[in-house]
Short mmCIF file of C-alpha atoms in Angstrom, two decimals:
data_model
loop_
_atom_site.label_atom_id
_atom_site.label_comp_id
_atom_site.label_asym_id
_atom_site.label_seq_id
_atom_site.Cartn_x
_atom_site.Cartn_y
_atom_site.Cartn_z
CA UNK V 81 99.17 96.30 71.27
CA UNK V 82 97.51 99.02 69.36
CA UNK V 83 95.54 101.19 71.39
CA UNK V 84 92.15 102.51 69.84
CA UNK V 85 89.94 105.42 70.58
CA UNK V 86 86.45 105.52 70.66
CA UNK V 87 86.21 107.34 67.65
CA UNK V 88 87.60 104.23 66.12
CA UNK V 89 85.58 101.68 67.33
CA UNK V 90 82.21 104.03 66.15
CA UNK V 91 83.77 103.96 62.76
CA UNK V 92 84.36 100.68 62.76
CA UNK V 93 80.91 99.53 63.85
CA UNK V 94 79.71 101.88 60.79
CA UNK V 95 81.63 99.80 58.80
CA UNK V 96 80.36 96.74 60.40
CA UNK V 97 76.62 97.89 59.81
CA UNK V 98 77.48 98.58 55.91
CA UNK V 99 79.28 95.18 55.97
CA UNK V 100 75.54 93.20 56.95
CA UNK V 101 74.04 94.83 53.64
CA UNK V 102 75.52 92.84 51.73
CA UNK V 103 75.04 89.35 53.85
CA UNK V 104 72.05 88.37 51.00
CA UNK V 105 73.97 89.24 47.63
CA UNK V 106 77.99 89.22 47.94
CA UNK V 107 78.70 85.30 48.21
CA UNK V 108 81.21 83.49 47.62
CA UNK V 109 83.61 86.54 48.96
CA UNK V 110 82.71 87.98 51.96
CA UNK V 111 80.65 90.76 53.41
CA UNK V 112 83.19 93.69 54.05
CA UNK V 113 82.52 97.63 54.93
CA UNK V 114 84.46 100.53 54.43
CA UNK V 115 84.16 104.65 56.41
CA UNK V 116 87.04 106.88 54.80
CA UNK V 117 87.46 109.42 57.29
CA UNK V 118 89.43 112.59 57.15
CA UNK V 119 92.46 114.05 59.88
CA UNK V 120 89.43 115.59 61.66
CA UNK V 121 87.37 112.83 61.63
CA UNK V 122 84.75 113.77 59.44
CA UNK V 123 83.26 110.85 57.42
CA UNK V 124 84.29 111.40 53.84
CA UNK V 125 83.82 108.12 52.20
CA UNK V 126 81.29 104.91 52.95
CA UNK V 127 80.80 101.89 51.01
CA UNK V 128 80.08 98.27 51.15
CA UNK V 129 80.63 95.40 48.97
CA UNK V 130 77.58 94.06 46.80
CA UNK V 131 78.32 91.48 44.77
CA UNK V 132 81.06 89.10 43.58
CA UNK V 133 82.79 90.67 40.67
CA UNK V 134 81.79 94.41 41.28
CA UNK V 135 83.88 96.91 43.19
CA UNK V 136 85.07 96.00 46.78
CA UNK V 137 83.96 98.10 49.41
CA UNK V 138 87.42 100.21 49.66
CA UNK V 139 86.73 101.62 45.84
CA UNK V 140 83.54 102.54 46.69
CA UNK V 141 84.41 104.35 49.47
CA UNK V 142 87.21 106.12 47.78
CA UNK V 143 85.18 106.93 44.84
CA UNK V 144 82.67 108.85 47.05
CA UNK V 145 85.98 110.26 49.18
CA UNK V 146 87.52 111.80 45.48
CA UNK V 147 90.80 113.61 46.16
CA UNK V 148 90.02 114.04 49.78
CA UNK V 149 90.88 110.60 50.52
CA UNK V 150 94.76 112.21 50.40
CA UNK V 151 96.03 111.52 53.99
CA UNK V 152 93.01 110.01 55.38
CA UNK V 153 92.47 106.97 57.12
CA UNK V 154 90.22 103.89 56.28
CA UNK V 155 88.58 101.43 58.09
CA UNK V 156 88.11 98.53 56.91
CA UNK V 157 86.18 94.93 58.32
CA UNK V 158 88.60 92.90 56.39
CA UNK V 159 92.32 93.00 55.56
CA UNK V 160 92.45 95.09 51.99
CA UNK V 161 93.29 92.63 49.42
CA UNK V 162 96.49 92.52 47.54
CA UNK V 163 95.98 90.34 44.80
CA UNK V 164 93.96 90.06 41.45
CA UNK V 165 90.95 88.74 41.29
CA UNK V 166 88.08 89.53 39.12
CA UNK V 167 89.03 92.77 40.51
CA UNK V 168 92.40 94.55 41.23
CA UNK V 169 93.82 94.11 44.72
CA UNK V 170 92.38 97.02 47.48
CA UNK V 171 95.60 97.65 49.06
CA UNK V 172 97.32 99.02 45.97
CA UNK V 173 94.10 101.43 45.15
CA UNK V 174 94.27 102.72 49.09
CA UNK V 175 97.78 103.43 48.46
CA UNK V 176 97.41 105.11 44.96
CA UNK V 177 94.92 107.04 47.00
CA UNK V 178 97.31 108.90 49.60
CA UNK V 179 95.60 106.76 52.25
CA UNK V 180 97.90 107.38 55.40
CA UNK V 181 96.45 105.09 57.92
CA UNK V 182 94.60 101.64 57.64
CA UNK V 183 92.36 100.16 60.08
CA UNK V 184 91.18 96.52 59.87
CA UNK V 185 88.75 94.61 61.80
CA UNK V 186 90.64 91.47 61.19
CA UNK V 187 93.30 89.50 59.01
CA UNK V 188 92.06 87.87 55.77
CA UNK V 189 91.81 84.09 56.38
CA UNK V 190 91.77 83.59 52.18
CA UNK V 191 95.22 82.12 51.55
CA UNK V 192 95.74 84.75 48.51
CA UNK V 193 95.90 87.60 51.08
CA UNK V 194 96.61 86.43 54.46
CA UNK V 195 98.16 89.54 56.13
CA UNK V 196 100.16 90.39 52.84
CA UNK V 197 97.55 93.45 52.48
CA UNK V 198 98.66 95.16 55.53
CA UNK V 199 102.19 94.30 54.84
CA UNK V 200 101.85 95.36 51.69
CA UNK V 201 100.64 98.85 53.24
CA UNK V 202 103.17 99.12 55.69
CA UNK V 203 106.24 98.53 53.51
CA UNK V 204 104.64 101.85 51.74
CA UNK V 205 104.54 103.67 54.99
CA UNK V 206 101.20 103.14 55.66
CA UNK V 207 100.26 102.91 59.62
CA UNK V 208 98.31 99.82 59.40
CA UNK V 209 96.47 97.70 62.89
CA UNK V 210 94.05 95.21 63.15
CA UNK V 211 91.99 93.97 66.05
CA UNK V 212 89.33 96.39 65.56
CA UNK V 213 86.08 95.12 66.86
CA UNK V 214 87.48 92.17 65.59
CA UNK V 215 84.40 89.03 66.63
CA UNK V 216 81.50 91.05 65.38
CA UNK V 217 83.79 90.95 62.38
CA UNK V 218 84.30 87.21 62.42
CA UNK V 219 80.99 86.83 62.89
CA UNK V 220 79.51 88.21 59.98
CA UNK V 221 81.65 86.15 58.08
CA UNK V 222 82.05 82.80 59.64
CA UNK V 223 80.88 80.94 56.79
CA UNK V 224 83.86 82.36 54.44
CA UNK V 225 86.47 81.96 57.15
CA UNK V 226 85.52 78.63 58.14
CA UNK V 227 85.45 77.89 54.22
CA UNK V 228 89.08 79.15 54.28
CA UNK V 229 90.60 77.83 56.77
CA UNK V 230 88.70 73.96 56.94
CA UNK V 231 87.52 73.98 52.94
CA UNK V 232 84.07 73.50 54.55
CA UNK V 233 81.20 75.69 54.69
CA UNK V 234 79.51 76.33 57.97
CA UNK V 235 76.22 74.52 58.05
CA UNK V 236 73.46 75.04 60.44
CA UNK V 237 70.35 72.80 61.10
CA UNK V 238 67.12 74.39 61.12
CA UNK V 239 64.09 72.43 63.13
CA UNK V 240 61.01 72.96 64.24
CA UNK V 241 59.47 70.99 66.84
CA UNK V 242 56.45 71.40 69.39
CA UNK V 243 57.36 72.07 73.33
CA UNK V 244 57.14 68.09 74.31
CA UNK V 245 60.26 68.10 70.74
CA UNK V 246 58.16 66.60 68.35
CA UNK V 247 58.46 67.42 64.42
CA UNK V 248 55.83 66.07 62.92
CA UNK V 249 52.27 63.84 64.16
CA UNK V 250 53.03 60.33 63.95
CA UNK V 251 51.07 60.13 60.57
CA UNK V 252 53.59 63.04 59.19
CA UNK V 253 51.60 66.03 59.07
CA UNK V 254 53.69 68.91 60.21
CA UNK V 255 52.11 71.91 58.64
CA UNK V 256 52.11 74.09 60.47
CA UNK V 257 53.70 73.27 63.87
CA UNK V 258 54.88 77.10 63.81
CA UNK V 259 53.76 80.49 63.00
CA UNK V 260 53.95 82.80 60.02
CA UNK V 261 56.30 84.93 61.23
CA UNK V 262 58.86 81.82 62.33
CA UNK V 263 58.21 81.05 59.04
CA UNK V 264 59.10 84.50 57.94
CA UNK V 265 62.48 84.15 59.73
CA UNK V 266 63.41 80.88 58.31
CA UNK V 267 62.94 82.85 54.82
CA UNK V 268 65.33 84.86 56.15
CA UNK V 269 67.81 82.63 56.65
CA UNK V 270 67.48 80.80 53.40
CA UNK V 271 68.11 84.16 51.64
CA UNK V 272 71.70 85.03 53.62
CA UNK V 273 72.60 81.64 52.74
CA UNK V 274 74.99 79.63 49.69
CA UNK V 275 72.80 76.78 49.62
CA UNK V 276 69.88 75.11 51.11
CA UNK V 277 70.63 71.26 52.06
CA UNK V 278 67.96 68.36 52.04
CA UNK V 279 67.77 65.04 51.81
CA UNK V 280 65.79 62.50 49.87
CA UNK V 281 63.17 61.44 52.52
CA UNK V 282 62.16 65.23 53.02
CA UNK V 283 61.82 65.99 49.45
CA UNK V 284 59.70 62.61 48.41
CA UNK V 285 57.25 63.39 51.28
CA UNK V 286 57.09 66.93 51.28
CA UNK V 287 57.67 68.25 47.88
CA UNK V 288 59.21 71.17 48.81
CA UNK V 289 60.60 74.05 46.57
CA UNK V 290 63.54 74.98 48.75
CA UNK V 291 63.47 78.54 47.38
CA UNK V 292 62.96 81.72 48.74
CA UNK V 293 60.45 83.94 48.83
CA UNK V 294 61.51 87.17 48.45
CA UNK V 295 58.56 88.78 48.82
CA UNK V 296 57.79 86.87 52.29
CA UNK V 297 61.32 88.39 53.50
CA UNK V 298 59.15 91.20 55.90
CA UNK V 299 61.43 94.40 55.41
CA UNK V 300 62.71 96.57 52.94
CA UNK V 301 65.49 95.35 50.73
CA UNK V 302 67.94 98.97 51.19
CA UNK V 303 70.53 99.26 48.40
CA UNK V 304 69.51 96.31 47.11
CA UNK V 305 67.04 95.74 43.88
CA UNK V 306 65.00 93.23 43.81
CA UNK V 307 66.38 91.28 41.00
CA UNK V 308 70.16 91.07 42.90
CA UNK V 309 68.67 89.11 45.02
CA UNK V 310 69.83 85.43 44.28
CA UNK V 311 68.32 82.36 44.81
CA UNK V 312 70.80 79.99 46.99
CA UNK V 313 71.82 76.96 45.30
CA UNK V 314 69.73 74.28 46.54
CA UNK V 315 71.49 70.46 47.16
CA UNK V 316 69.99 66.77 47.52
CA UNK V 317 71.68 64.26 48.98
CA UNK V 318 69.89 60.74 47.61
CA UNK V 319 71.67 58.13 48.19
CA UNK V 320 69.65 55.24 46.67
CA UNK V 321 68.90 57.28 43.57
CA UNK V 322 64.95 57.88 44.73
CA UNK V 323 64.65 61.31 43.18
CA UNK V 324 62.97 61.68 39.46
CA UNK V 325 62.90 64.70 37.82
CA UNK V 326 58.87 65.04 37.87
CA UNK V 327 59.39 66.37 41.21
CA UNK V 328 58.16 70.53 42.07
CA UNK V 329 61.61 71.28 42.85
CA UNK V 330 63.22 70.74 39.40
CA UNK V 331 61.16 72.90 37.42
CA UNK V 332 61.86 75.51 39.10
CA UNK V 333 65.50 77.20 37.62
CA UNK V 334 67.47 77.96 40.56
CA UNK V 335 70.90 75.50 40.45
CA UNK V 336 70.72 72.50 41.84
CA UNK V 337 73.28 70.16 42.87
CA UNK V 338 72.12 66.34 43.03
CA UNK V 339 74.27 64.28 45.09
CA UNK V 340 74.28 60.41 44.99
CA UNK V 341 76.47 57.37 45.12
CA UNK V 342 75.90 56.22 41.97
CA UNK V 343 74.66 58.82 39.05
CA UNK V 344 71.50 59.23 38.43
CA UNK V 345 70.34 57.67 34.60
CA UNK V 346 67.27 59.87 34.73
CA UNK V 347 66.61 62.94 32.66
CA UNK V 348 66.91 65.85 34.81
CA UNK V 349 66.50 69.99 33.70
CA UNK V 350 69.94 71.02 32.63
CA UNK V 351 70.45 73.31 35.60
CA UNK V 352 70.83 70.10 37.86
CA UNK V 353 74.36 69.12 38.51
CA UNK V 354 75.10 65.63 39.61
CA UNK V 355 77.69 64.56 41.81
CA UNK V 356 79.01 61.45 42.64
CA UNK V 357 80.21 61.42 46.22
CA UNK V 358 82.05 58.87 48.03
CA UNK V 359 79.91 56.21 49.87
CA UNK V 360 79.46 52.73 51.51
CA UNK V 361 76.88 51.34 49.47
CA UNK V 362 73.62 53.78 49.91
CA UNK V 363 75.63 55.77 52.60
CA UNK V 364 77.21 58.50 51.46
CA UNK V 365 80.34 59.69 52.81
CA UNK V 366 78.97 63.36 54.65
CA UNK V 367 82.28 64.72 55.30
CA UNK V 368 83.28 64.36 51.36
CA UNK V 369 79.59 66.22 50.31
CA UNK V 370 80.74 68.98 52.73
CA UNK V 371 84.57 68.67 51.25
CA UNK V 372 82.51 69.19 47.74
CA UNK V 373 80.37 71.82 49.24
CA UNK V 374 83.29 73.60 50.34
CA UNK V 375 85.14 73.33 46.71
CA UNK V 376 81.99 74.80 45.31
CA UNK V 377 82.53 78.35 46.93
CA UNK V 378 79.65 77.63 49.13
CA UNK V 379 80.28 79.60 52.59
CA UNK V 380 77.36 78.58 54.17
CA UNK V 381 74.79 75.71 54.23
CA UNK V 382 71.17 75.93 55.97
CA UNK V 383 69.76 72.34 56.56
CA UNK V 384 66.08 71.43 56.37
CA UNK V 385 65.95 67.83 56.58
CA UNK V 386 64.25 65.05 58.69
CA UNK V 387 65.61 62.75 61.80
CA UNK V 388 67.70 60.73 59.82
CA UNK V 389 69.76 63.48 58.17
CA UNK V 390 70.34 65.71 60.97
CA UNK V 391 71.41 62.66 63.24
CA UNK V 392 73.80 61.65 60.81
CA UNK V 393 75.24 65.69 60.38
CA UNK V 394 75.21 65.25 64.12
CA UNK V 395 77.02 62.30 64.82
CA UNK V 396 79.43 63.46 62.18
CA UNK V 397 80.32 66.28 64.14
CA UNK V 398 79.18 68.66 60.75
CA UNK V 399 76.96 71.16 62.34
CA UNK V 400 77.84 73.89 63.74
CA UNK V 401 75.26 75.59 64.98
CA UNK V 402 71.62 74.52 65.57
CA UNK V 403 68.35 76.77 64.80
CA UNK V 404 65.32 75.43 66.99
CA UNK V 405 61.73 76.85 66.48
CA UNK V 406 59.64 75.35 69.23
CA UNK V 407 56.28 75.91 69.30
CA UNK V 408 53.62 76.19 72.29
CA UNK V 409 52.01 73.09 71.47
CA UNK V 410 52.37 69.15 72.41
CA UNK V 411 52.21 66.78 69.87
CA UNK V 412 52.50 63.31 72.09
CA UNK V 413 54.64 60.63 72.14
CA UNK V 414 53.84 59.41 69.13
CA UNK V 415 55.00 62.11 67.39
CA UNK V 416 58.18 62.30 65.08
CA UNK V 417 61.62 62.84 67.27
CA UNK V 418 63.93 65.34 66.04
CA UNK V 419 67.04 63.30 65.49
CA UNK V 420 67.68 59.76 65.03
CA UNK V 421 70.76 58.87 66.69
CA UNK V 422 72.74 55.62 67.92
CA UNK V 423 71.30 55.30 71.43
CA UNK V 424 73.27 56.78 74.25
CA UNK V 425 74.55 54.50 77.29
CA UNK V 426 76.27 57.28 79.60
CA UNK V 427 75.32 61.22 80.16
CA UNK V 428 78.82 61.96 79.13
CA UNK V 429 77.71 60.93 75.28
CA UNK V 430 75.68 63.34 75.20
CA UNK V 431 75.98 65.64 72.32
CA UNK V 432 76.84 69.12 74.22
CA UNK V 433 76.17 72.78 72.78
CA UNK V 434 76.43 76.47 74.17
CA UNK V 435 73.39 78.59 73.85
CA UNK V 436 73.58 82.03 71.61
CA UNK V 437 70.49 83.43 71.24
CA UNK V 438 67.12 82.66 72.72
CA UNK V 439 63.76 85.22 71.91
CA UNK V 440 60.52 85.43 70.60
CA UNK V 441 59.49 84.85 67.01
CA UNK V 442 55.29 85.43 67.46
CA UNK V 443 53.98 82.96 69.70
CA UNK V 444 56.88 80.46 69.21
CA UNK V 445 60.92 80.86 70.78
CA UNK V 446 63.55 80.70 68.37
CA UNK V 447 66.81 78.78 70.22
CA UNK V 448 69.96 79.17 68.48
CA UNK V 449 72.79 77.19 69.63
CA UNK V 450 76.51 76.32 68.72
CA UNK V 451 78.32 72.91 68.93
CA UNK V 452 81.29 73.13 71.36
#
């Protein structure tokens, strides 16, 4: 096993920290870092990668390294590519660079590369390892390596609820069971993700916009200009072919993808995409959206839908990781439940998750969970 120093693991962590810049811009490929360090350690070279079809983060941090990059070493929070994209492959430009020694957070999980970066390296007599701080690597990119490996994206389900786990008062009214800076958060969220998932119920009562607001985000966009700042794809699942196109939503021009069992007749803006999913009857078939989802280049999915929706993404084992923000309030038991799920006979039914996270968002907690 290859044993690293300190000094390793601080450059890596740099490279890690220039890696998250890029968590709002670079999808579909993933958020990677680069430090280009000398034989003395010096940093001589830092970049990150910005956006899907612009330099990797290797050429930027050569191009700032020049000739001094000769017999240095990189690290890297993904395996250099080796194969041609919209760009050329990383591995070869490293090499064409004198680069004498490779360090990688972890192996590539895209097919295309899949350790033949490092080989690629090493057959040049690179010293290459990997291992590197390895699951702060994985998880700023689960969405891509999930994506990779299961052609899914990784979706999480955002809810809000008050303290007795109640969505909405029995008459619907939910605005606002949280605070503005929850709300803030959720913002957030939407902005590091591919696309933002609802469902037919949610959008006929609320009338959302399922956008982001950049200018709600709460901090300063670093390295990154305002107008790089996408809006994520937003999808519909309707089943029963409610939605019509005189809803907020579709004038605004961010993509949408409409997804139905049978298509939709109605004239919709032309940057609506329909899709046809499998189904039984009104029901579509959730693993196939995902399956489509996945075939999209979509990484990651954040879910704002009602009861119905999530219980179905939950009984079909499709989340992966659950984003509560419960408020200090009680809204009764009349109140609106947070899933609607087949009823549960034995404990041992129960739907079981691992906490991650738990803090303060304002007044309300934020509880972030994962599916085990």
């Amino acid at each position: 096993m290859t044993q690293f120093t300190a000094h390793d693991a601080k450059m890596m962590a740099l490279a890690i920290r220039l890696a998250e810049k890029g968590q709002y811009t670079t999808s579909p490929n993933p958020n990677v870092g680069c430090v280009i360090t000398d034989s003395q350690g010096h940093i001589i070279g830092q970049g990150w990668h910005k956006k899907a079809g612009t330099a990797h983060a290797e050429i930027h941090a050569l191009a700032e390294a020049g000739e001094q990059a000769n017999g240095a070493t990189a690290y890297v929070t993904l395996e250099p590519c080796s194969h041609h994209g919209r760009t050329g492959p990383c591995a070869q430009a490293l090499l064409n660079a004198g680069i004498k020694r490779v360090v990688a957070a972890m192996v590539d999980p895209n097919p295309l590369v899949a350790g033949n970066g490092l080989k690629k390296l090493n057959a040049a007599g690179v010293e290459v390892s990997s291992g590197l701080l390895e699951n702060e690597a994985k998880r700023l990119n689960r969405g891509f390596i999930k994506r990779m490996t299961t052609g899914q994206p990784w979706v999480t389900v955002k809810l809000a609820s008050s303290l007795d786990g109640k969505t909405a008062l029995h008459n619907g009214l939910s605005q606002w069971i949280t605070g503005p800076l929850a709300r803030q958060d959720v913002q957030r969220h939407r902005a590091r993700s591919c696309a933002i998932l609802s469902g037919s119920g949610t959008v006929l009562a609320d009338n959302p916009s399922l956008t982001v607001r950049h200018s709600e985000l709460g901090f300063a966009m670093e390295d990154i200009a305002i107008d790089e700042l996408r809006q994520p794809s937003r999808v519909l699942l309707d089943g029963r072919n409610q939605m019509h196109p005189d809803l907020h939503l579709f004038s605004l021009s961010s993509p949408i993808v409409l997804i139905n069992s049978q298509l939709n007749s109605a004239e919709f803006p032309s940057h609506v995409e329909q899709y046809q999913a499998k189904s039984k009857g009104a029901q579509l078939d959730l693993q196939d959206v995902m399956q489509h989802l996945g075939q999209r280049g979509f990484n990651s999915v954040w879910v704002e839908a009602g009861a119905k929706l999530a219980g179905a993404l939950l009984q079909n084992k499709l989340i992966d990781e659950l984003i509560l923000y419960q408020a200090p309030k009680l809204l009764g038991d009349k109140g609106r439940d947070l899933f609607a799920v087949d009823e549960l006979t034995q404990m041992q039914q129960a739907f079981a998750l691992q906490w991650s996270d738990v803090r303060h968002v304002g007044p309300d907690l934020k509880l972030t969970a994962y599916f085990t």
